[in-house]
Structures are given as structure tokens and as C-alpha cells.
Coordinates of C-alpha atoms in Angstrom, one line a residue:
Chain I
X29 CA 0.4 -0.4 0.2
X30 CA 1.6 3.4 -1.0
X31 CA 2.0 5.2 2.3
X32 CA 0.1 7.8 3.0
X33 CA 1.1 11.1 4.5
X34 CA -2.2 12.6 6.4
X35 CA -6.1 12.2 7.6
X36 CA -8.4 14.1 5.7
X37 CA -11.9 13.5 8.2
X38 CA -15.9 14.5 8.1
X39 CA -16.9 14.6 11.7
X40 CA -20.5 14.8 11.0
X41 CA -23.4 14.9 13.3
X42 CA -23.9 11.4 12.6
X43 CA -21.3 9.6 11.2
X44 CA -17.6 10.2 11.1
X45 CA -15.6 9.8 7.5
X46 CA -12.0 9.3 7.4
X47 CA -9.7 8.3 4.4
X48 CA -5.9 8.1 4.7
X49 CA -4.5 10.1 2.4
X50 CA -1.1 11.0 0.0
X51 CA -1.3 14.3 -1.5
X52 CA -5.0 14.9 -3.1
X53 CA -4.9 11.1 -3.9
X54 CA -6.8 8.6 -1.4
X55 CA -5.0 5.5 -0.5
X56 CA -7.9 3.7 1.7
X57 CA -11.2 5.2 3.3
X58 CA -13.5 3.7 6.2
X59 CA -17.1 4.6 7.3
X60 CA -18.2 4.7 11.9
X61 CA -21.5 5.8 12.9
X62 CA -19.2 7.5 15.4
X63 CA -20.7 11.3 15.3
X64 CA -20.8 14.2 16.7
X65 CA -24.5 13.9 17.8
X66 CA -23.2 10.5 20.2
X67 CA -20.0 11.6 21.6
X68 CA -18.9 14.1 24.9
X69 CA -16.0 15.9 23.9
X70 CA -13.8 13.9 26.4
X71 CA -14.1 10.9 23.6
X72 CA -13.1 12.7 19.9
X73 CA -9.4 11.7 21.3
X74 CA -9.8 7.7 21.5
X75 CA -12.9 7.2 18.7
X76 CA -10.2 8.9 16.5
X77 CA -7.7 7.0 17.4
X78 CA -9.0 3.6 17.6
X79 CA -10.5 5.3 13.5
X80 CA -7.3 4.9 12.9
X81 CA -5.6 2.2 14.1
X82 CA -3.2 0.6 11.7
X83 CA -1.8 4.2 10.1
X84 CA 1.0 5.7 11.0
X85 CA 1.0 7.3 14.5
X86 CA 1.5 10.7 13.8
X87 CA -0.6 11.3 10.8
X88 CA -1.3 15.4 10.8
X89 CA -5.3 15.3 10.8
X90 CA -7.5 18.1 9.3
X91 CA -11.8 17.0 9.8
X92 CA -14.7 19.4 9.1
X93 CA -18.0 19.8 10.3
X94 CA -20.0 19.5 13.9
X95 CA -16.1 17.8 16.0
X96 CA -15.8 21.8 15.8
X97 CA -19.7 23.1 17.3
X98 CA -19.8 24.1 20.5
X99 CA -21.1 20.6 21.9
X100 CA -17.8 19.4 19.1
X101 CA -14.3 18.2 19.9
X102 CA -13.3 21.6 20.2
X103 CA -15.7 24.8 19.2
X104 CA -13.3 25.8 15.9
X105 CA -15.2 28.6 16.2
X106 CA -18.0 30.3 13.0
X107 CA -15.8 32.7 10.5
X108 CA -18.1 35.7 9.5
X109 CA -19.4 36.3 5.9
X110 CA -17.5 37.9 3.0
X111 CA -15.2 35.2 4.0
X112 CA -12.1 34.5 2.2
X113 CA -13.3 31.0 0.7
X114 CA -10.1 29.1 1.7
X115 CA -9.9 27.2 5.2
X116 CA -9.5 28.5 8.7
X117 CA -8.7 26.6 10.9
X118 CA -8.3 25.9 14.8
X119 CA -5.8 23.9 16.5
X120 CA -5.9 21.0 18.7
X121 CA -4.3 21.8 21.2
X122 CA -0.5 19.2 21.4
X123 CA -2.0 17.4 18.7
X124 CA -1.4 17.5 15.0
X125 CA -5.4 17.9 14.5
X126 CA -6.5 20.8 12.5
X127 CA -10.3 21.7 12.4
X128 CA -11.8 23.8 9.6
X129 CA -13.6 26.8 11.1
X130 CA -17.7 27.0 9.9
X131 CA -18.8 30.0 8.5
X132 CA -22.0 32.4 9.9
X133 CA -23.5 35.3 8.9
X134 CA -25.0 38.2 11.1
X135 CA -27.9 39.4 8.5
X136 CA -29.7 38.0 8.4
X137 CA -28.7 34.9 11.2
X138 CA -26.8 31.6 9.3
X139 CA -24.3 29.0 10.1
X140 CA -22.5 26.7 8.2
X141 CA -20.1 23.7 9.3
X142 CA -19.2 21.5 6.8
X143 CA -20.5 22.9 4.2
X144 CA -17.4 25.8 3.6
X145 CA -15.0 23.1 3.1
X146 CA -16.8 21.3 0.3
X147 CA -17.2 25.0 -1.7
X148 CA -13.5 25.5 -0.7
X149 CA -12.9 22.4 -2.2
X150 CA -14.9 23.5 -5.7
X151 CA -13.6 26.5 -6.0
X152 CA -10.2 24.9 -6.1
X153 CA -10.6 23.2 -9.3
X154 CA -12.5 26.3 -10.3
X155 CA -10.5 28.9 -9.0
X156 CA -12.4 31.7 -11.6
X157 CA -15.7 30.8 -9.9
X158 CA -17.9 33.8 -9.7
X159 CA -21.3 32.6 -9.1
X160 CA -23.2 30.2 -7.0
X161 CA -22.5 27.6 -5.1
X162 CA -26.3 25.9 -3.7
X163 CA -26.1 22.6 -1.4
X164 CA -28.6 20.4 -1.7
X165 CA -29.2 18.4 2.0
X166 CA -31.4 18.0 5.0
X167 CA -30.4 22.0 5.3
X168 CA -29.7 23.6 2.0
X169 CA -27.5 26.2 1.6
X170 CA -27.5 28.9 -1.0
X171 CA -24.3 30.9 -1.1
X172 CA -22.9 34.2 -3.7
X173 CA -19.1 33.3 -4.8
X174 CA -17.2 35.6 -5.5
X175 CA -13.2 36.7 -6.1
X176 CA -12.7 34.1 -3.5
X177 CA -14.6 35.0 -0.5
X178 CA -18.8 33.8 0.6
X179 CA -20.3 36.7 0.0
X180 CA -23.4 35.8 2.3
X181 CA -25.6 32.0 2.2
X182 CA -29.2 31.3 3.4
X183 CA -30.2 27.8 4.6
X184 CA -33.7 26.5 4.2
X185 CA -34.9 23.4 6.2
X186 CA -36.4 21.5 2.6
X187 CA -34.1 18.3 3.5
X188 CA -35.5 18.4 6.7
X189 CA -39.3 19.0 7.0
X190 CA -39.7 16.7 3.4
X191 CA -38.1 13.5 6.2
X192 CA -40.4 15.6 8.7
X193 CA -43.4 15.7 6.8
X194 CA -43.0 12.9 4.5
X195 CA -42.4 10.0 7.9
X196 CA -43.6 11.2 11.4
X197 CA -46.5 14.2 10.2
X198 CA -50.2 12.4 9.0
X199 CA -49.8 12.7 5.5
X200 CA -47.3 9.7 5.6
X201 CA -50.4 8.2 5.3
X202 CA -50.8 9.2 2.3
X203 CA -47.2 9.1 0.6
X204 CA -44.6 6.4 -1.0
X205 CA -41.8 6.3 -2.3
X206 CA -41.4 9.4 -5.1
X207 CA -41.7 8.3 -8.9
X208 CA -43.7 10.9 -10.4
X209 CA -42.2 13.6 -12.6
X210 CA -45.3 14.8 -13.6
X211 CA -46.2 15.5 -10.0
X212 CA -43.3 17.0 -8.5
X213 CA -42.7 20.1 -11.7
X214 CA -46.8 20.3 -11.1
X215 CA -46.0 21.2 -7.3
X216 CA -43.0 22.5 -8.5
X217 CA -44.2 25.6 -10.5
X218 CA -47.5 26.2 -8.5
X219 CA -45.2 26.3 -5.3
X220 CA -43.5 29.0 -7.5
X221 CA -46.4 30.9 -8.8
X222 CA -48.2 31.4 -5.8
X223 CA -45.9 30.9 -2.8
X224 CA -48.0 32.4 -0.5
X225 CA -50.4 29.3 -1.2
X226 CA -48.2 27.4 -0.3
X227 CA -48.4 25.9 2.9
X228 CA -52.3 25.3 2.4
X229 CA -51.1 22.8 -0.1
X230 CA -49.7 20.8 1.6
X231 CA -53.0 18.9 4.6
X232 CA -54.2 18.2 0.2
X233 CA -52.3 15.8 -0.4
X234 CA -53.5 13.4 2.2
X235 CA -57.3 14.1 1.5
X236 CA -56.5 13.7 -2.4
X237 CA -55.5 10.2 -1.2
X238 CA -58.7 9.5 1.6
X239 CA -60.9 10.7 -1.8
X240 CA -58.3 8.6 -3.6
X241 CA -57.5 11.0 -6.1
X242 CA -53.9 10.4 -6.2
X243 CA -51.8 7.7 -5.5
X244 CA -49.0 7.6 -3.3
X245 CA -46.0 8.0 -5.1
X246 CA -47.2 11.1 -6.6
X247 CA -49.0 12.4 -3.5
X248 CA -44.2 11.5 -2.5
X249 CA -42.9 13.8 -5.6
X250 CA -45.5 16.4 -5.7
X251 CA -44.6 17.4 -2.0
X252 CA -41.5 17.3 -3.0
X253 CA -42.1 19.2 -5.5
X254 CA -44.2 22.1 -3.8
X255 CA -41.1 21.5 -1.3
X256 CA -38.6 22.8 -2.7
X257 CA -40.8 25.3 -5.7
X258 CA -41.2 27.0 -2.2
X259 CA -37.7 27.5 -0.8
X260 CA -37.0 28.3 -5.2
X261 CA -39.2 30.9 -4.8
X262 CA -37.5 32.6 -1.6
X263 CA -34.0 32.2 -3.3
X264 CA -35.0 33.5 -6.3
X265 CA -32.4 36.3 -5.1
X266 CA -29.3 33.7 -5.2
X267 CA -30.0 31.4 -9.4
X268 CA -32.3 34.2 -10.9
X269 CA -29.7 35.0 -14.3
X270 CA -27.1 32.8 -12.1
X271 CA -24.7 30.3 -13.8
X272 CA -25.2 28.1 -9.9
X273 CA -23.4 25.0 -9.5
X274 CA -24.6 21.9 -7.6
X275 CA -23.0 20.7 -4.6
X276 CA -25.0 17.2 -3.7
X277 CA -25.7 13.5 -3.5
X278 CA -26.4 13.0 -6.9
X279 CA -31.2 11.8 -6.4
X280 CA -31.4 15.5 -4.6
X281 CA -28.9 17.2 -6.7
X282 CA -30.7 16.3 -10.1
X283 CA -34.8 17.9 -8.1
X284 CA -33.0 20.7 -7.9
X285 CA -30.8 20.4 -11.7
X286 CA -34.5 19.5 -12.5
X287 CA -36.4 22.0 -11.4
X288 CA -33.5 25.4 -12.1
X289 CA -33.4 24.2 -15.9
X290 CA -37.9 24.5 -15.2
X291 CA -37.0 28.5 -14.2
X292 CA -34.0 28.6 -17.3
X293 CA -31.1 28.1 -15.6
X294 CA -27.7 26.6 -16.1
X295 CA -26.3 24.2 -13.4
X296 CA -23.2 22.4 -13.4
X297 CA -22.4 19.3 -10.3
X298 CA -19.9 17.7 -8.5
X299 CA -19.8 15.1 -6.0
X300 CA -19.1 16.2 -2.8
X301 CA -17.1 13.6 -2.1
X302 CA -14.5 14.9 -4.9
X303 CA -15.0 18.2 -2.9
X304 CA -14.8 17.5 0.8
X305 CA -11.5 16.0 0.8
X306 CA -10.2 18.5 -2.4
X307 CA -12.0 21.0 0.1
X308 CA -10.1 19.2 3.4
X309 CA -6.4 19.1 0.5
X310 CA -6.5 22.5 0.6
X311 CA -6.9 23.2 4.5
X312 CA -4.1 20.3 4.1
X313 CA -1.4 22.7 2.3
X314 CA -2.0 25.8 4.3
X315 CA -1.2 24.0 7.8
X316 CA 2.5 22.8 5.4
X317 CA 4.6 21.5 7.9
X318 CA 3.8 23.1 10.9
X319 CA 3.9 20.6 15.2
Chain X
X16 CA -78.4 11.9 39.7
X17 CA -80.2 13.1 37.3
X18 CA -81.4 10.4 35.0
X19 CA -79.7 10.3 31.9
X20 CA -81.3 9.5 28.3
X21 CA -78.3 9.7 25.8
X22 CA -75.2 9.7 25.6
X23 CA -72.7 11.8 23.4
X24 CA -69.6 10.6 22.6
X25 CA -66.5 11.8 20.7
X26 CA -63.9 9.7 19.5
X27 CA -60.6 11.2 18.0
X28 CA -57.0 9.9 16.8
X29 CA -56.0 9.9 20.7
X30 CA -59.0 9.7 22.9
X31 CA -62.6 9.2 23.9
X32 CA -64.7 11.5 25.8
X33 CA -68.2 10.3 27.0
X34 CA -70.9 12.3 28.2
X35 CA -74.0 11.2 29.6
X36 CA -77.1 13.6 28.5
X37 CA -79.8 14.6 29.3
X38 CA -81.4 16.7 26.8
X39 CA -78.9 19.3 26.0
X40 CA -76.9 18.8 30.3
X41 CA -74.9 17.6 30.5
X42 CA -74.7 14.5 34.0
X43 CA -71.2 13.2 33.7
X44 CA -68.2 13.1 32.2
X45 CA -65.9 10.8 31.1
X46 CA -62.2 10.8 29.2
X47 CA -60.2 7.7 27.7
X48 CA -57.1 7.6 26.2
X49 CA -59.1 4.1 24.3
X50 CA -58.3 6.6 20.8
X51 CA -59.4 4.9 17.1
X52 CA -55.2 5.1 16.6
X53 CA -55.1 2.6 18.9
X54 CA -58.5 0.1 18.0
X55 CA -59.2 -2.2 15.9
X56 CA -62.3 -2.2 14.6
X57 CA -64.0 -4.9 15.9
X58 CA -62.8 -3.2 19.7
X59 CA -65.0 -0.4 19.6
X60 CA -68.4 -2.2 20.6
X61 CA -66.3 -3.9 24.1
X62 CA -64.5 -0.3 24.2
X63 CA -67.6 1.9 24.7
X64 CA -69.5 -1.1 26.8
X65 CA -66.4 -0.9 29.7
X66 CA -66.5 3.0 28.7
X67 CA -70.1 3.6 30.0
X68 CA -70.4 0.8 32.2
X69 CA -72.7 2.1 35.2
X70 CA -74.9 4.3 32.4
X71 CA -78.1 2.8 32.5
X72 CA -77.9 0.6 29.3
X73 CA -79.6 0.7 25.7
X74 CA -79.0 4.9 25.4
X75 CA -78.7 5.5 22.3
X76 CA -74.8 7.0 21.6
X77 CA -74.2 10.1 18.9
X78 CA -70.4 10.2 18.2
X79 CA -68.0 12.5 16.4
X80 CA -64.7 11.7 15.1
X81 CA -62.2 9.3 13.3
X82 CA -64.4 6.8 14.5
X83 CA -66.2 6.5 11.7
X84 CA -63.1 6.8 9.6
X85 CA -62.3 3.7 7.3
X86 CA -60.3 2.4 9.7
X87 CA -63.1 3.5 12.7
X88 CA -65.8 1.2 13.9
X89 CA -67.9 1.3 10.4
X90 CA -67.0 4.1 8.2
X91 CA -70.0 6.4 8.3
X92 CA -68.8 8.6 4.3
X93 CA -68.0 12.2 4.2
X94 CA -70.9 14.3 3.0
X95 CA -69.0 16.1 -0.3
X96 CA -69.5 20.7 -0.2
X97 CA -71.8 22.3 -0.5
X98 CA -74.1 20.5 2.7
X99 CA -75.8 21.6 5.5
X100 CA -74.2 22.1 8.5
X101 CA -76.9 20.1 10.6
X102 CA -74.9 16.4 11.3
X103 CA -75.4 13.3 8.9
X104 CA -75.8 10.1 11.0
X105 CA -74.6 6.4 9.9
X106 CA -76.9 3.6 12.1
X107 CA -73.7 0.8 13.3
X108 CA -75.4 -1.7 12.4
X109 CA -77.7 -3.3 15.1
X110 CA -77.4 -1.0 17.9
X111 CA -78.4 1.9 18.8
X112 CA -75.0 4.0 18.5
X113 CA -74.9 6.8 15.2
X114 CA -72.0 8.0 13.9
X115 CA -71.5 11.3 12.1
X116 CA -70.4 11.8 8.8
X117 CA -67.4 13.8 7.9
X118 CA -67.7 16.2 5.4
X119 CA -64.5 16.2 2.1
X120 CA -63.8 18.8 -0.8
X121 CA -63.3 17.7 -4.3
X122 CA -61.2 20.5 -5.3
X123 CA -59.1 21.3 -3.8
X124 CA -59.3 18.3 -1.7
X125 CA -59.9 18.9 1.6
X126 CA -61.9 16.9 3.9
X127 CA -62.9 17.2 7.9
X128 CA -64.4 14.4 10.6
X129 CA -65.1 15.3 13.3
X130 CA -65.1 19.7 13.3
X131 CA -68.6 19.7 11.8
X132 CA -69.9 18.2 14.1
X133 CA -68.7 21.2 16.4
X134 CA -69.5 24.5 13.5
X135 CA -73.1 21.6 13.8
X136 CA -73.3 22.7 17.3
X137 CA -71.5 27.1 16.7
X138 CA -74.9 26.9 14.0
X139 CA -77.5 25.9 16.1
X140 CA -77.2 29.0 18.8
X141 CA -76.3 30.7 16.0
X142 CA -78.5 29.9 13.4
X143 CA -79.2 32.9 11.6
X144 CA -75.0 32.5 11.2
X145 CA -73.2 33.7 7.4
X146 CA -69.6 34.3 7.3
X147 CA -66.9 32.8 7.9
X148 CA -65.6 30.0 10.5
X149 CA -61.9 29.2 11.6
X150 CA -61.1 25.9 13.4
X151 CA -57.6 26.4 14.8
X152 CA -55.2 23.0 16.6
X153 CA -53.3 19.9 14.7
X154 CA -54.9 20.5 11.0
X155 CA -56.1 24.2 11.3
X156 CA -60.0 24.5 8.9
X157 CA -61.5 27.6 7.7
X158 CA -65.5 27.2 6.4
X159 CA -67.3 29.5 4.0
X160 CA -71.1 29.2 6.1
X161 CA -74.1 31.4 4.4
X162 CA -77.6 30.1 4.9
X163 CA -76.9 26.7 6.9
X164 CA -74.3 25.5 4.6
X165 CA -70.4 24.1 5.2
X166 CA -69.9 25.8 0.8
X167 CA -66.1 25.2 1.0
X168 CA -62.9 24.6 3.5
X169 CA -59.6 24.4 4.2
X170 CA -57.0 22.6 5.5
X171 CA -53.3 23.4 7.7
X172 CA -50.9 22.0 9.3
X173 CA -49.7 24.9 11.2
X174 CA -50.8 22.8 14.5
X175 CA -48.7 19.7 13.9
X176 CA -45.3 21.5 11.6
X177 CA -45.4 23.9 15.1
X178 CA -44.7 20.4 17.0
X179 CA -42.9 19.0 14.8
X180 CA -40.3 21.7 13.6
X181 CA -40.1 22.3 17.4
X182 CA -39.9 19.1 18.9
X183 CA -38.4 17.5 16.3
X184 CA -36.4 19.8 14.2
X185 CA -33.1 21.0 14.3
X186 CA -35.0 24.0 15.1
X187 CA -35.9 22.2 19.0
X188 CA -32.2 23.6 20.3
X189 CA -32.7 26.9 20.0
X190 CA -36.7 26.8 21.1
X191 CA -38.2 27.2 24.5
X192 CA -42.2 28.0 25.5
X193 CA -43.6 30.6 23.3
X194 CA -43.9 33.5 26.2
X195 CA -43.0 37.2 23.8
X196 CA -45.6 39.0 22.6
X197 CA -43.1 41.4 20.1
X198 CA -41.2 37.8 18.7
X199 CA -45.0 36.1 17.9
X200 CA -45.9 40.4 16.2
X201 CA -43.3 40.2 13.8
X202 CA -43.2 37.1 12.6
X203 CA -46.7 36.8 11.9
X204 CA -46.5 40.4 10.2
X205 CA -43.2 39.4 8.2
X206 CA -44.6 35.4 6.5
X207 CA -48.2 37.9 6.1
X208 CA -46.1 40.8 4.2
X209 CA -43.7 38.8 2.5
X210 CA -45.0 35.1 2.4
X211 CA -43.0 33.6 -0.5
X212 CA -39.8 34.5 1.7
X213 CA -41.2 33.2 4.8
X214 CA -39.6 29.8 3.6
X215 CA -35.9 30.8 4.9
X216 CA -36.9 32.5 7.5
X217 CA -37.7 29.7 9.2
X218 CA -33.5 28.4 10.0
X219 CA -32.7 30.9 10.8
X220 CA -34.4 30.5 14.0
X221 CA -31.5 27.8 14.7
X222 CA -28.1 30.6 13.4
X223 CA -29.6 32.6 15.9
X224 CA -29.8 31.2 18.4
X225 CA -25.7 29.6 17.4
X226 CA -24.5 33.5 17.2
X227 CA -26.8 34.5 19.8
X228 CA -29.3 36.6 18.6
X229 CA -32.3 35.4 20.6
X230 CA -33.7 33.6 23.5
X231 CA -34.5 30.3 23.1
X232 CA -38.6 31.5 24.2
X233 CA -39.0 34.4 21.1
X234 CA -37.5 32.1 18.8
X235 CA -40.7 30.0 19.4
X236 CA -42.9 32.7 19.6
X237 CA -41.6 34.4 16.1
X238 CA -41.6 30.1 14.4
X239 CA -45.3 30.7 15.9
X240 CA -45.7 33.8 14.2
X241 CA -44.1 32.3 11.2
X242 CA -46.9 29.6 10.5
X243 CA -49.9 31.5 11.7
X244 CA -48.6 34.4 9.2
X245 CA -48.1 32.1 7.0
X246 CA -51.3 30.1 7.6
X247 CA -53.1 33.8 7.1
X248 CA -51.5 35.1 3.8
X249 CA -52.6 31.3 2.7
X250 CA -56.0 31.7 4.1
X251 CA -56.6 35.3 3.0
X252 CA -59.6 35.1 0.6
X253 CA -61.6 33.1 4.0
X254 CA -60.8 35.9 6.5
X255 CA -60.6 39.7 4.2
X256 CA -63.4 42.0 5.3
X257 CA -65.3 38.4 7.1
X258 CA -66.8 38.3 10.4
X259 CA -64.3 35.4 11.9
X260 CA -65.6 32.8 13.8
X261 CA -62.8 30.7 16.2
X262 CA -63.6 27.1 17.6
X263 CA -60.8 26.2 19.1
X264 CA -59.1 25.3 22.7
X265 CA -58.7 28.3 24.4
X266 CA -54.3 28.6 24.4
X267 CA -54.4 28.6 20.3
X268 CA -57.9 30.5 19.5
X269 CA -56.3 33.8 21.9
X270 CA -53.2 32.9 19.1
X271 CA -55.5 33.2 16.0
X272 CA -58.1 36.2 16.9
X273 CA -54.7 37.9 17.9
X274 CA -52.8 37.1 14.1
X275 CA -56.3 38.7 12.9
X276 CA -57.0 41.9 14.9
X277 CA -54.0 43.2 13.8
X278 CA -55.3 42.7 11.0
X279 CA -58.9 44.2 11.6
X280 CA -60.6 42.0 11.4
X281 CA -63.5 40.8 14.8
X282 CA -63.3 37.6 15.8
X283 CA -65.4 35.5 18.6
X284 CA -65.1 33.3 20.2
X285 CA -67.0 30.2 21.6
X286 CA -66.0 26.4 23.3
X287 CA -65.3 24.4 21.2
X288 CA -66.1 21.2 24.2
X289 CA -69.9 23.0 24.2
X290 CA -69.6 23.1 20.4
X291 CA -69.3 20.1 20.2
X292 CA -72.1 18.4 22.6
X293 CA -74.1 20.9 21.1
X294 CA -74.2 19.2 17.7
X295 CA -74.1 16.0 18.9
X296 CA -77.4 17.0 20.4
X297 CA -78.4 18.2 17.0
X298 CA -78.7 14.5 15.9
X299 CA -79.9 13.6 18.9
X300 CA -82.4 15.6 17.5
X301 CA -82.7 14.1 13.8
X302 CA -82.7 10.7 15.4
X303 CA -85.4 11.3 17.7
X304 CA -87.4 7.7 18.8
X305 CA -85.7 5.9 16.3
X306 CA -84.5 2.4 17.4

């Protein structure tokens, strides 16, 4: 095996992902369900030691994500926008472990932690990028990038809201697996054209199931379209007249690409894992040979 | 004890409420956590027998709520609008038990089950009522009443959505007990003035908590204001220029009264238990001495 010379870590709320790296190349990949959410601050060091067992000792470690939250290993404080999209780092005292700082915004209030690393990674490949990055997910982020800086950004709870409505609300009785593009498109168009009426359309998904006028698969696609349309209505200042770089898991990113294409907006799609690693590599370069 | 001559029942998803009645007067009240949600169709008869123990046998029983759903005791089919606001009844075969039918609407799709009985009860006291009834709750209903009929109605998931967001989403970390009227008013005004932007304001409640610019009590009141404002934006055709009769639990009804007053809309408030019983009494009168 090629000898790794540093370790990249994406340490989120639920999961811990690690890559033994040689420069920008992946030597080995590991994953564990040891997210920040189940750890106390004293446990991170031991979990990291265990997860990197067999890898050379004392390689520098660069980590992003919730590991740097107040309830994480050590707090890697938010950097306020406008901020250079290159990673800002905090070292864990006494260890060759660096954590990437999150980014915050005061007005309107917003925060990101983890996405800033993906944005840095994307910009490493496209240093002249001037436009908008959309990172669809549990809390979708829209960020305006210019001259290598994150200028401002906004989060939408679309992924989490879909999960709550489809999994825990009364709508769960009427929803199946999304699989109806026409229903997605219709929900999207209605929510975008009349966002003030989108809210009142939610319960209709249950009612239409009860009176037999909508099948579960269409209902799920329609809910997805309504929520993304609602988000696009609010995020219009971000995407209108812009090229949008999508950074997200393929399935959900494809929905956003479809939704934006319907508004005449061109998108490019980048892989999140590659962007995360590229962002962490950028951070690793900033550390250099620092002890 | 005055001898009861019939039994009123409100049999919902979670709870079973029973009143031994003499005419329009309550003789005794009982409650059990034996809602439709935990029963199979074969179990309703036994549960009713147990719950009415000690009351004279073979009194006529009139029930409303989810007991009449497809998954209930027997299905009391939806009556489609426009429909007379007087209760429509289905008798359980072989028993002196009658169940009030729900009301449905085809376009846009909507359903109610239980609220139609409260509306009938309110109209028994105000037979000439011509206006709008709002029943705040888990799934708030707005209904246009004219000439003794429910003309059309719309449901909003405000109560359920508040519960999911405050109890299960990432916002739960930043929300306390609502107690800040000014924050409620501000959220309400913002959502009503710019409903397309209200969606993007949800995550801000979490971010403002993290960067320390909003306390948990204000955040909860603000969420409540945003959701009710969002609902009022969608329900505007119902309340604009109307007098609104509120039928709901005092605490949540007071929020709607406050929100509507801010739009210059006068409201009256009626008690839901009294309305339910009055609606069931109206049904009981329709049955007469039928066996």
C-alpha cells in the first residue's frame, strides 16, 4: 500500500468518515457511526485513535464538520461573512489535529459547518468561479461566491422538512416512494408561482389520498416539488440570472437541476465527497509542515 | 343523579370523551385514552360498553370523530360540499349507536371529521350565522358558512408543523416556551407581508440561537407567528372583510384572535367542548326515537 502522509476527516452529527491520503490521492477510506451527536468532548481523541488504527502514527489530521461545534471536540469558531473561501483552521491543543471553522452571517442570521469545506474544495478546481453554489441536503445552502469569498448565504430546511412531513406527519399515510416527474413539476410550478398558497396545499396531499384522487407515489413527488418550489421562490435572488453550481448527493441534486432547468437556469453538478476531500487537502496545504 | 337519556361521544384518534346527557344538559363526563388510533374495528363495541359502565343500558349513543373513519368502527362516509351543516348520520348495524359523517371537498381536495359536528353545534346557537368559522388545531380548518351550509373549506397543517419543528427538527435546540408577544407579532407580520420569504426564515431561528442573537422563548413565539402568518396569507380569501368565529382551545384560539385583530378582523370565540356537545345534541334530535 502507498504510504499515506495525512488523514482527511469529515466528522458530522451522525457519521465519521476518514480517508488516509497521500497528497490529493485517496489511499484508504473508512467510515463509522460515531458522529458528534453521540460523543462527549472527551471521547473524540479515543474515537479518532481507534478509527485510524493501522495507519502510521502522528500523521496530521484535518477535519471538518460538527466536530468543530460548541458541543464537539473543540469549538472552531464561526468566521463571519464576507470571508475567504479558503479553510480557516483551529488546532486541537497538543495534537496534530486541525479543525475547519464554520461560517456565520449576522443579518439575516445563518450558519454553515462542513459546507464551507466543500465550497473551498470546489473553488480549488475552479479558482475563478464567480456565481452561486447550491448545496442541497438536510439544510440546503445557497451561497454567493465572488473573488474567492463567500459573500452571503441562506439555508432552507427542505430536506429535514420533507423527512418530517413524509415520515412523521399525517401525510405519511398518503405518501409512497416519489416516482412521478409530472407531479413533481406541477407541485414545483404551483409553489413557485403562488408561494403564499403552497402552505395550504400540504394537507391536500392527505385529503387527495383519502378521497382517492392521488396515488402515493405522485403525492410524494408532489410534496417534493412543492417544497423545492417554495425554496426556489425564497432563494430567487440567488439563482435568478446566474449559473448555479450544485454540490450534493446525486439523487437530490438531480431534483434541483430539474427544478432550476424549468426556470431556464443552467447548472453544473459536482461530487460532494470529492469536494470535501479537495477542501480538506487545501487546508492541509495551508498547515504545511506545522507541528 | 339525574337520569341520562342519551350518550354523547367524541371519539378521536387519541382520545375517547363521553358525556351522559339529559337533553342538552351534561349529567356526567368521562374520558379514556382509547382513541381510534389504538383500536381495530372489532374493539369499538367492547370499549364503548366498558366506558359507559354504570350508565343505563341501551341509551342511544351519538358519536363524532375518527370513529367514523375507514379504519374506525364503521365508515361514516364523507358528505361532499356544499352540504347542510346539520349532522349526517350512519347507524352502526344492530346497535343504537349513530356516527356523524365527515365532510369532504373534491377541488381543491380536503376533508374534515369532527369539526363538522362543532360547526353544527355553533350554528344551533347562531342559526343565522353567515360568515367564516376558523377551527385552530393540529390541522386548522377554515370554513365558509352560508344559509346553513358548509360551502367550502381549507385545512392548514399549522399545529402539526409547529409540533414537528419545535419538537423534532434542528430548531428544537433553539426553542423554549413561547412567551414573547412582540416576537410573535414580528414573525406574523413578516410572513404575511412576504409569504414567499417565510420558508427561508425557519432555519434562521436555529442560526440566531447559535450566534446568540435570539433567546429560546422569543424564537418559539417567532416560529408560531411565522406559521400562523403563513397560514393567514394562504387563507386570506376566507377572512378578508369577514367576521370570523373561532372555535378552538383557548390558548391557540387566542393566538389566532391576536393575529386576525392585527389585520383588522374581528373575531368571536366559542368553546369547542360546548360546540361538540351542541352538535351531537342536534344529531340526537334528528334521530328522535328511532330504534
